Amino acid sequence: MNVHTYEKIWLVASLFLIVGFIATVVYGAAGAGIAMVDASGGTVDSTSLSENERFGEPGVERVGDGEYEVTVVARQFMYQPDPIRVPADSRVTFYVTSADVIHGFQVVGTNVNTMVIPGQVAKITVDFDEPAEYGIICNEYCGQGHHDMEGKLVVVPEDEYGGDDA
Amino acid sequence: MTSEELPGEELFLDRFPDEAQVVRASLWSAFVALGIGALAGIVQALHRVGYVRFIDSADYYTVLTLHGVLLVISFTIFFLVGLFTWAVTRSLDRPVENIRFTWAWYLTMVAGTVLAGVAILGGFVDSIPISADVLFTFYAPLQAHPLFYAGLAVFIIGTWLAGFDWFRSWWIWRSENDGRIPLQTFMVLTSMLMWYIATIGVAISVVFFLLPWSLGIIDQVNPLLTRTLFWYFGHPVVYFWLMPAYLLWYTVLPSISGGRLFSDPLARVVFVLFLILSTPVGIHHQYLDPGIAEGFKFIAMTNTMFLLLPSLLTAFTVVASMEHGARQRGGEGYLSWLGALPWRDPAFTGMALAGLMFAAGGFSGMVNAGMNINYLIHNTLWVPGHFHLTVGTAVALTFMAATYWLLPQLTRRRLYSRTIGLFQVVMWFVGMVLMSNAMHRAGLVGIPRRTAEPQYDGFAFDAGLSSVAELDAQVAIGGTLLFVSVVLFLGNLIISLLEDPMEGTVDRSLPPALSGPEDSPEVLDNLSLWVAIALLLVLLAYSLPIGAIVADGGLFGPGTESYPVVLSWLEVVT
Amino acid sequence: MATDRELKEIGHDEFDPVGTLTLITVYFLILVGMWVLTYFVEFLGNGPTVVG
Ligand code: HEM
Ligand SMILES: [Cu+2]
Ligand SMILES: [Cu+2]
């Protein structure tokens, strides 16, 4: 094969780019500690969520020192609970599933974003350091009222947090 | 010298009149889809930003389904089959074996489109219990009317038959000729092999799950499984859209630039890489899906990143071929040779601008590929921003530009106005710069895609240094320019056809490559070998994830209901 | 049409695509710069992020 020198240079540069991209992503995972939503949330029968131990009662639960679990049910066209209240300086694990079709769960202005697939539980853990108010939107088309599907996440200062659900 | 050369004296339509008719029919089918799709496009652009809302927001999703299906299924693939028929016929220099068979696959594809189209359009009329407001990804448990899935299946069968037609031509050619597969035919065959492998996923999803489910034969499906099967198909399909554009960039653009293809062997390598790597990557559309382990996502990412290679190589080869043209035309210097290119020719300018946009789209694609950075842009407007550069411009604009070049040899008509043609391609470029730039930036601040009214009650998007209003204005202006550009394109074509036929001929012969096929290893033409490797990679990438999805949730799901899109809406309003 | 504009014929060995090399080098630099910006500023600066 007759490959021009410049072409060889470009081939090497391209491989360098590719490896560089992969390395950056690995750094994000290993260095910055970013984890992908995965299969660890398990599966659930979406037709009987009300009888489910976890999803029967969507809400916020304190599970340890500065650690909270938030159970969220997405359905056409709302989230339960809404709003979600958690204290600042906490580690929050969300368990999100759908009661009907596929939805999205995106905390606007952050990197908290996951698909919500009926039958699957999306389990994601997030550290909230500062008090803030975020919008939550469904970013996957889920039916004719999709654009009305929003929620709210309020991270309140630690001393103001009553600990109540919702 | 090589079979790449067709005697320049004879127009394609004189040499192959029957084939030319099929090519014209395919292209016209594509352009009808383009016209309707563009109309849907401007409606969406103006509706989303809130400038003009003459449809109900609930109908937005019917429009969006129409836009997606017509543009990325009908427009792209009808153009593809027309172009591939032209390319195989001319590069083998032989007619199809049986023109009735050729018409049969064309009509099958038309029938499929009409079935699916009727199902989608039914969504506008509440009194008709037919609808398919499921968007072009048709994720279950949203459910379309069975006609929609049936139409899709019929359409795909049509493309399979078309592939058979081209393979048959090549088999017979091979028995009568020695030597390498002519480059254009090589490109068609590798693209089709990729397509056969890719469509297995969607065929299984539609035939075994979605269609029986929409007919009530089974009552539930596993949404993660059908989604995974869709994306098994959904990534290679983007390369299927791209392959005809690559074929044009490799084999036609050099000649329009006044030069010759830089390297035939590298072109073959690129197509082989696409065949091998296009499919085992689909999980990169599911980085944020629960139910799929991080390791599988990482494997998909690695494959995806290596899939950048053929496109990066293409950038070099194609630009070098244009440079060759510019130098033969007297171009000098490091960059001033660019001025020696035929910028007044709409076919050239359209393709060159399409290539430039593809370079930009390449960047946002690299971001899409980067597993964890997907948290930032997944399902935001960034994603349509990306693919309007790739399929929406690299492919669509190349097709329009190529049509200007193909027109005389397919219709014996001159283009009515080259000036309008030039204006049209530049207008597309400007419109897309605006719309796509705004979409990317809107995505970075979290504005979602697929949303009729991305204006919310509880919070506002923070667009940083700029403002949401500015982004909206860019989308609206850009979308309008794009729409006008399509109108000019179609108008220019239609008027051309009303003109009198030309006398004489045009030279549309394609010069051989600078480094010809004789420089490339024979093994590149060993298609069975590449198919075997491609299948092996697919098995490696998919058997474990699909096995896990079925083991965890069952073939028919861990329990889900059906949501026919019409009924779910009625439940909401009552 | 093709003949009158073709001032010269340049073969494979005399052709040195230095213009292409220039363009592609610029592209390479843009890609690297944009990637760093998007990953480290837009993405990692956009916290909170999923950590588990
Ligand atoms: C007149 C030119 C066009 C305009 C104004 C336009 C506008 C738009 C807009 C605003 C959206 C986003 C809708 C949303 O997510 O809410 C969209 C989506 C889309 N466009 Fe275009 N577009 C045009 C041409 C094209 C072309 C030529 C193609 C492909 C060949 C294309 C393919 C798509 C696809 C696949 C989607 C996504 C559909 C979905 O999310 O289901 N568009 N378009
Ligand atoms: Cu939604
Ligand atoms: Cu993809």
PDB file of C-alpha atoms in Angstrom, chain A residues 11-151:
ATOM      1  CA  LEU A  11      -3.078   8.476  11.270  1.00  0.00           C
ATOM      2  CA  VAL A  12      -0.821   8.695  14.296  1.00  0.00           C
ATOM      3  CA  ALA A  13      -2.370  12.001  15.362  1.00  0.00           C
ATOM      4  CA  SER A  14      -5.843  10.466  15.041  1.00  0.00           C
ATOM      5  CA  LEU A  15      -4.907   7.519  17.210  1.00  0.00           C
ATOM      6  CA  PHE A  16      -3.452   9.953  19.709  1.00  0.00           C
ATOM      7  CA  LEU A  17      -6.781  11.824  19.790  1.00  0.00           C
ATOM      8  CA  ILE A  18      -8.745   8.632  20.277  1.00  0.00           C
ATOM      9  CA  VAL A  19      -6.554   7.406  23.085  1.00  0.00           C
ATOM     10  CA  GLY A  20      -6.606  10.891  24.606  1.00  0.00           C
ATOM     11  CA  PHE A  21     -10.413  10.931  24.653  1.00  0.00           C
ATOM     12  CA  ILE A  22     -10.591   7.535  26.276  1.00  0.00           C
ATOM     13  CA  ALA A  23      -7.964   8.594  28.816  1.00  0.00           C
ATOM     14  CA  THR A  24      -9.968  11.713  29.710  1.00  0.00           C
ATOM     15  CA  VAL A  25     -13.077   9.662  30.345  1.00  0.00           C
ATOM     16  CA  VAL A  26     -11.104   7.217  32.472  1.00  0.00           C
ATOM     17  CA  TYR A  27      -9.752  10.157  34.425  1.00  0.00           C
ATOM     18  CA  GLY A  28     -13.340  11.366  34.949  1.00  0.00           C
ATOM     19  CA  ALA A  29     -14.274   7.984  36.365  1.00  0.00           C
ATOM     20  CA  ALA A  30     -11.171   7.164  38.380  1.00  0.00           C
ATOM     21  CA  GLY A  31      -9.885  10.641  39.213  1.00  0.00           C
ATOM     22  CA  ALA A  32     -13.009  12.786  39.497  1.00  0.00           C
ATOM     23  CA  GLY A  33     -15.061   9.843  40.768  1.00  0.00           C
ATOM     24  CA  ILE A  34     -17.924  10.019  38.277  1.00  0.00           C
ATOM     25  CA  ALA A  35     -19.970   6.822  38.170  1.00  0.00           C
ATOM     26  CA  MET A  36     -22.385   5.726  35.461  1.00  0.00           C
ATOM     27  CA  VAL A  37     -25.923   4.736  36.306  1.00  0.00           C
ATOM     28  CA  ASP A  38     -25.899   0.958  35.958  1.00  0.00           C
ATOM     29  CA  ALA A  39     -27.756  -2.244  36.766  1.00  0.00           C
ATOM     30  CA  SER A  40     -27.242  -2.022  40.533  1.00  0.00           C
ATOM     31  CA  GLY A  41     -30.737  -0.582  41.106  1.00  0.00           C
ATOM     32  CA  GLY A  42     -32.282  -3.883  39.997  1.00  0.00           C
ATOM     33  CA  THR A  43     -35.671  -4.392  38.395  1.00  0.00           C
ATOM     34  CA  VAL A  44     -39.217  -3.812  39.608  1.00  0.00           C
ATOM     35  CA  ASP A  45     -42.731  -4.622  38.423  1.00  0.00           C
ATOM     36  CA  SER A  46     -43.992  -1.273  37.210  1.00  0.00           C
ATOM     37  CA  THR A  47     -47.623  -2.379  37.229  1.00  0.00           C
ATOM     38  CA  SER A  48     -47.690  -2.827  40.999  1.00  0.00           C
ATOM     39  CA  LEU A  49     -45.487  -0.092  42.331  1.00  0.00           C
ATOM     40  CA  SER A  50     -47.925   0.720  45.126  1.00  0.00           C
ATOM     41  CA  GLU A  51     -47.310  -2.699  46.657  1.00  0.00           C
ATOM     42  CA  ASN A  52     -43.573  -2.361  46.327  1.00  0.00           C
ATOM     43  CA  GLU A  53     -41.658  -1.942  49.552  1.00  0.00           C
ATOM     44  CA  ARG A  54     -39.657   1.009  48.300  1.00  0.00           C
ATOM     45  CA  PHE A  55     -41.801   2.576  45.625  1.00  0.00           C
ATOM     46  CA  GLY A  56     -45.068   2.210  47.538  1.00  0.00           C
ATOM     47  CA  GLU A  57     -44.026   5.318  49.419  1.00  0.00           C
ATOM     48  CA  PRO A  58     -41.968   7.760  47.376  1.00  0.00           C
ATOM     49  CA  GLY A  59     -40.112  10.245  49.553  1.00  0.00           C
ATOM     50  CA  VAL A  60     -36.927  11.199  51.356  1.00  0.00           C
ATOM     51  CA  GLU A  61     -35.433   9.047  54.068  1.00  0.00           C
ATOM     52  CA  ARG A  62     -32.430   9.636  56.275  1.00  0.00           C
ATOM     53  CA  VAL A  63     -30.308   6.507  56.287  1.00  0.00           C
ATOM     54  CA  GLY A  64     -27.176   7.656  58.090  1.00  0.00           C
ATOM     55  CA  ASP A  65     -25.123  10.603  59.100  1.00  0.00           C
ATOM     56  CA  GLY A  66     -25.572  13.070  56.263  1.00  0.00           C
ATOM     57  CA  GLU A  67     -26.864  10.269  54.074  1.00  0.00           C
ATOM     58  CA  TYR A  68     -30.271  10.233  52.489  1.00  0.00           C
ATOM     59  CA  GLU A  69     -32.263   8.067  50.139  1.00  0.00           C
ATOM     60  CA  VAL A  70     -34.817   9.586  47.819  1.00  0.00           C
ATOM     61  CA  THR A  71     -37.371   7.351  46.185  1.00  0.00           C
ATOM     62  CA  VAL A  72     -38.890   8.903  43.085  1.00  0.00           C
ATOM     63  CA  VAL A  73     -41.706   7.653  40.898  1.00  0.00           C
ATOM     64  CA  ALA A  74     -41.977   9.274  37.477  1.00  0.00           C
ATOM     65  CA  ARG A  75     -45.333   8.990  35.750  1.00  0.00           C
ATOM     66  CA  GLN A  76     -47.250  10.787  33.000  1.00  0.00           C
ATOM     67  CA  PHE A  77     -46.718  13.742  33.641  1.00  0.00           C
ATOM     68  CA  MET A  78     -45.253  14.333  37.099  1.00  0.00           C
ATOM     69  CA  TYR A  79     -42.746  13.238  39.689  1.00  0.00           C
ATOM     70  CA  GLN A  80     -43.513  11.975  43.181  1.00  0.00           C
ATOM     71  CA  PRO A  81     -42.517  13.423  45.574  1.00  0.00           C
ATOM     72  CA  ASP A  82     -42.525  17.009  44.409  1.00  0.00           C
ATOM     73  CA  PRO A  83     -40.720  19.023  45.622  1.00  0.00           C
ATOM     74  CA  ILE A  84     -37.869  16.915  46.887  1.00  0.00           C
ATOM     75  CA  ARG A  85     -36.175  18.468  49.919  1.00  0.00           C
ATOM     76  CA  VAL A  86     -32.744  17.431  51.119  1.00  0.00           C
ATOM     77  CA  PRO A  87     -30.245  19.184  53.374  1.00  0.00           C
ATOM     78  CA  ALA A  88     -26.992  20.681  52.150  1.00  0.00           C
ATOM     79  CA  ASP A  89     -23.739  18.908  52.792  1.00  0.00           C
ATOM     80  CA  SER A  90     -25.355  15.528  52.303  1.00  0.00           C
ATOM     81  CA  ARG A  91     -24.885  12.455  50.184  1.00  0.00           C
ATOM     82  CA  VAL A  92     -28.147  11.577  48.470  1.00  0.00           C
ATOM     83  CA  THR A  93     -28.966   8.364  46.642  1.00  0.00           C
ATOM     84  CA  PHE A  94     -31.884   8.582  44.250  1.00  0.00           C
ATOM     85  CA  TYR A  95     -33.912   5.510  43.324  1.00  0.00           C
ATOM     86  CA  VAL A  96     -35.969   6.450  40.312  1.00  0.00           C
ATOM     87  CA  THR A  97     -38.410   4.325  38.386  1.00  0.00           C
ATOM     88  CA  SER A  98     -41.387   4.805  36.134  1.00  0.00           C
ATOM     89  CA  ALA A  99     -44.989   3.795  36.664  1.00  0.00           C
ATOM     90  CA  ASP A 100     -45.793   3.841  32.969  1.00  0.00           C
ATOM     91  CA  VAL A 101     -43.565   4.782  30.003  1.00  0.00           C
ATOM     92  CA  ILE A 102     -39.931   5.841  29.607  1.00  0.00           C
ATOM     93  CA  HIS A 103     -39.143   9.225  31.172  1.00  0.00           C
ATOM     94  CA  GLY A 104     -36.076  11.268  31.914  1.00  0.00           C
ATOM     95  CA  PHE A 105     -34.900  12.713  35.214  1.00  0.00           C
ATOM     96  CA  GLN A 106     -32.613  15.702  34.772  1.00  0.00           C
ATOM     97  CA  VAL A 107     -31.669  18.145  37.505  1.00  0.00           C
ATOM     98  CA  VAL A 108     -31.301  21.284  35.432  1.00  0.00           C
ATOM     99  CA  GLY A 109     -27.950  23.024  35.534  1.00  0.00           C
ATOM    100  CA  THR A 110     -26.125  19.993  36.956  1.00  0.00           C
ATOM    101  CA  ASN A 111     -24.719  16.711  35.720  1.00  0.00           C
ATOM    102  CA  VAL A 112     -27.479  14.755  37.425  1.00  0.00           C
ATOM    103  CA  ASN A 113     -29.334  13.135  34.567  1.00  0.00           C
ATOM    104  CA  THR A 114     -30.693   9.652  34.006  1.00  0.00           C
ATOM    105  CA  MET A 115     -33.176   7.713  31.945  1.00  0.00           C
ATOM    106  CA  VAL A 116     -36.159   6.333  33.798  1.00  0.00           C
ATOM    107  CA  ILE A 117     -37.250   3.046  32.264  1.00  0.00           C
ATOM    108  CA  PRO A 118     -40.282   1.108  33.458  1.00  0.00           C
ATOM    109  CA  GLY A 119     -39.154  -2.129  35.054  1.00  0.00           C
ATOM    110  CA  GLN A 120     -35.708  -0.750  35.864  1.00  0.00           C
ATOM    111  CA  VAL A 121     -34.555   1.205  38.899  1.00  0.00           C
ATOM    112  CA  ALA A 122     -32.099   4.006  38.226  1.00  0.00           C
ATOM    113  CA  LYS A 123     -29.877   4.322  41.280  1.00  0.00           C
ATOM    114  CA  ILE A 124     -27.634   7.379  41.376  1.00  0.00           C
ATOM    115  CA  THR A 125     -25.740   8.963  44.241  1.00  0.00           C
ATOM    116  CA  VAL A 126     -25.022  12.683  44.368  1.00  0.00           C
ATOM    117  CA  ASP A 127     -23.235  14.946  46.849  1.00  0.00           C
ATOM    118  CA  PHE A 128     -25.020  18.221  47.527  1.00  0.00           C
ATOM    119  CA  ASP A 129     -22.623  20.601  49.238  1.00  0.00           C
ATOM    120  CA  GLU A 130     -24.425  23.903  48.966  1.00  0.00           C
ATOM    121  CA  PRO A 131     -28.014  25.022  49.456  1.00  0.00           C
ATOM    122  CA  ALA A 132     -29.705  25.570  46.091  1.00  0.00           C
ATOM    123  CA  GLU A 133     -32.976  25.272  44.235  1.00  0.00           C
ATOM    124  CA  TYR A 134     -33.074  23.202  41.077  1.00  0.00           C
ATOM    125  CA  GLY A 135     -35.691  22.407  38.490  1.00  0.00           C
ATOM    126  CA  ILE A 136     -36.174  18.773  37.534  1.00  0.00           C
ATOM    127  CA  ILE A 137     -37.360  18.025  34.009  1.00  0.00           C
ATOM    128  CA  CYS A 138     -38.347  15.031  32.012  1.00  0.00           C
ATOM    129  CA  ASN A 139     -36.069  15.068  28.992  1.00  0.00           C
ATOM    130  CA  GLU A 140     -37.505  12.010  27.267  1.00  0.00           C
ATOM    131  CA  TYR A 141     -40.706  12.249  25.288  1.00  0.00           C
ATOM    132  CA  CYS A 142     -43.362  10.423  27.293  1.00  0.00           C
ATOM    133  CA  GLY A 143     -46.681  11.398  25.725  1.00  0.00           C
ATOM    134  CA  GLN A 144     -48.652  14.482  24.773  1.00  0.00           C
ATOM    135  CA  GLY A 145     -48.200  16.208  28.123  1.00  0.00           C
ATOM    136  CA  HIS A 146     -44.450  15.659  28.177  1.00  0.00           C
ATOM    137  CA  HIS A 147     -43.611  19.365  28.168  1.00  0.00           C
ATOM    138  CA  ASP A 148     -45.561  19.858  31.412  1.00  0.00           C
ATOM    139  CA  MET A 149     -43.550  17.299  33.318  1.00  0.00           C
ATOM    140  CA  GLU A 150     -41.349  19.069  35.831  1.00  0.00           C
ATOM    141  CA  GLY A 151     -40.451  18.923  39.483  1.00  0.00           C
TER     142      GLY A 151
END
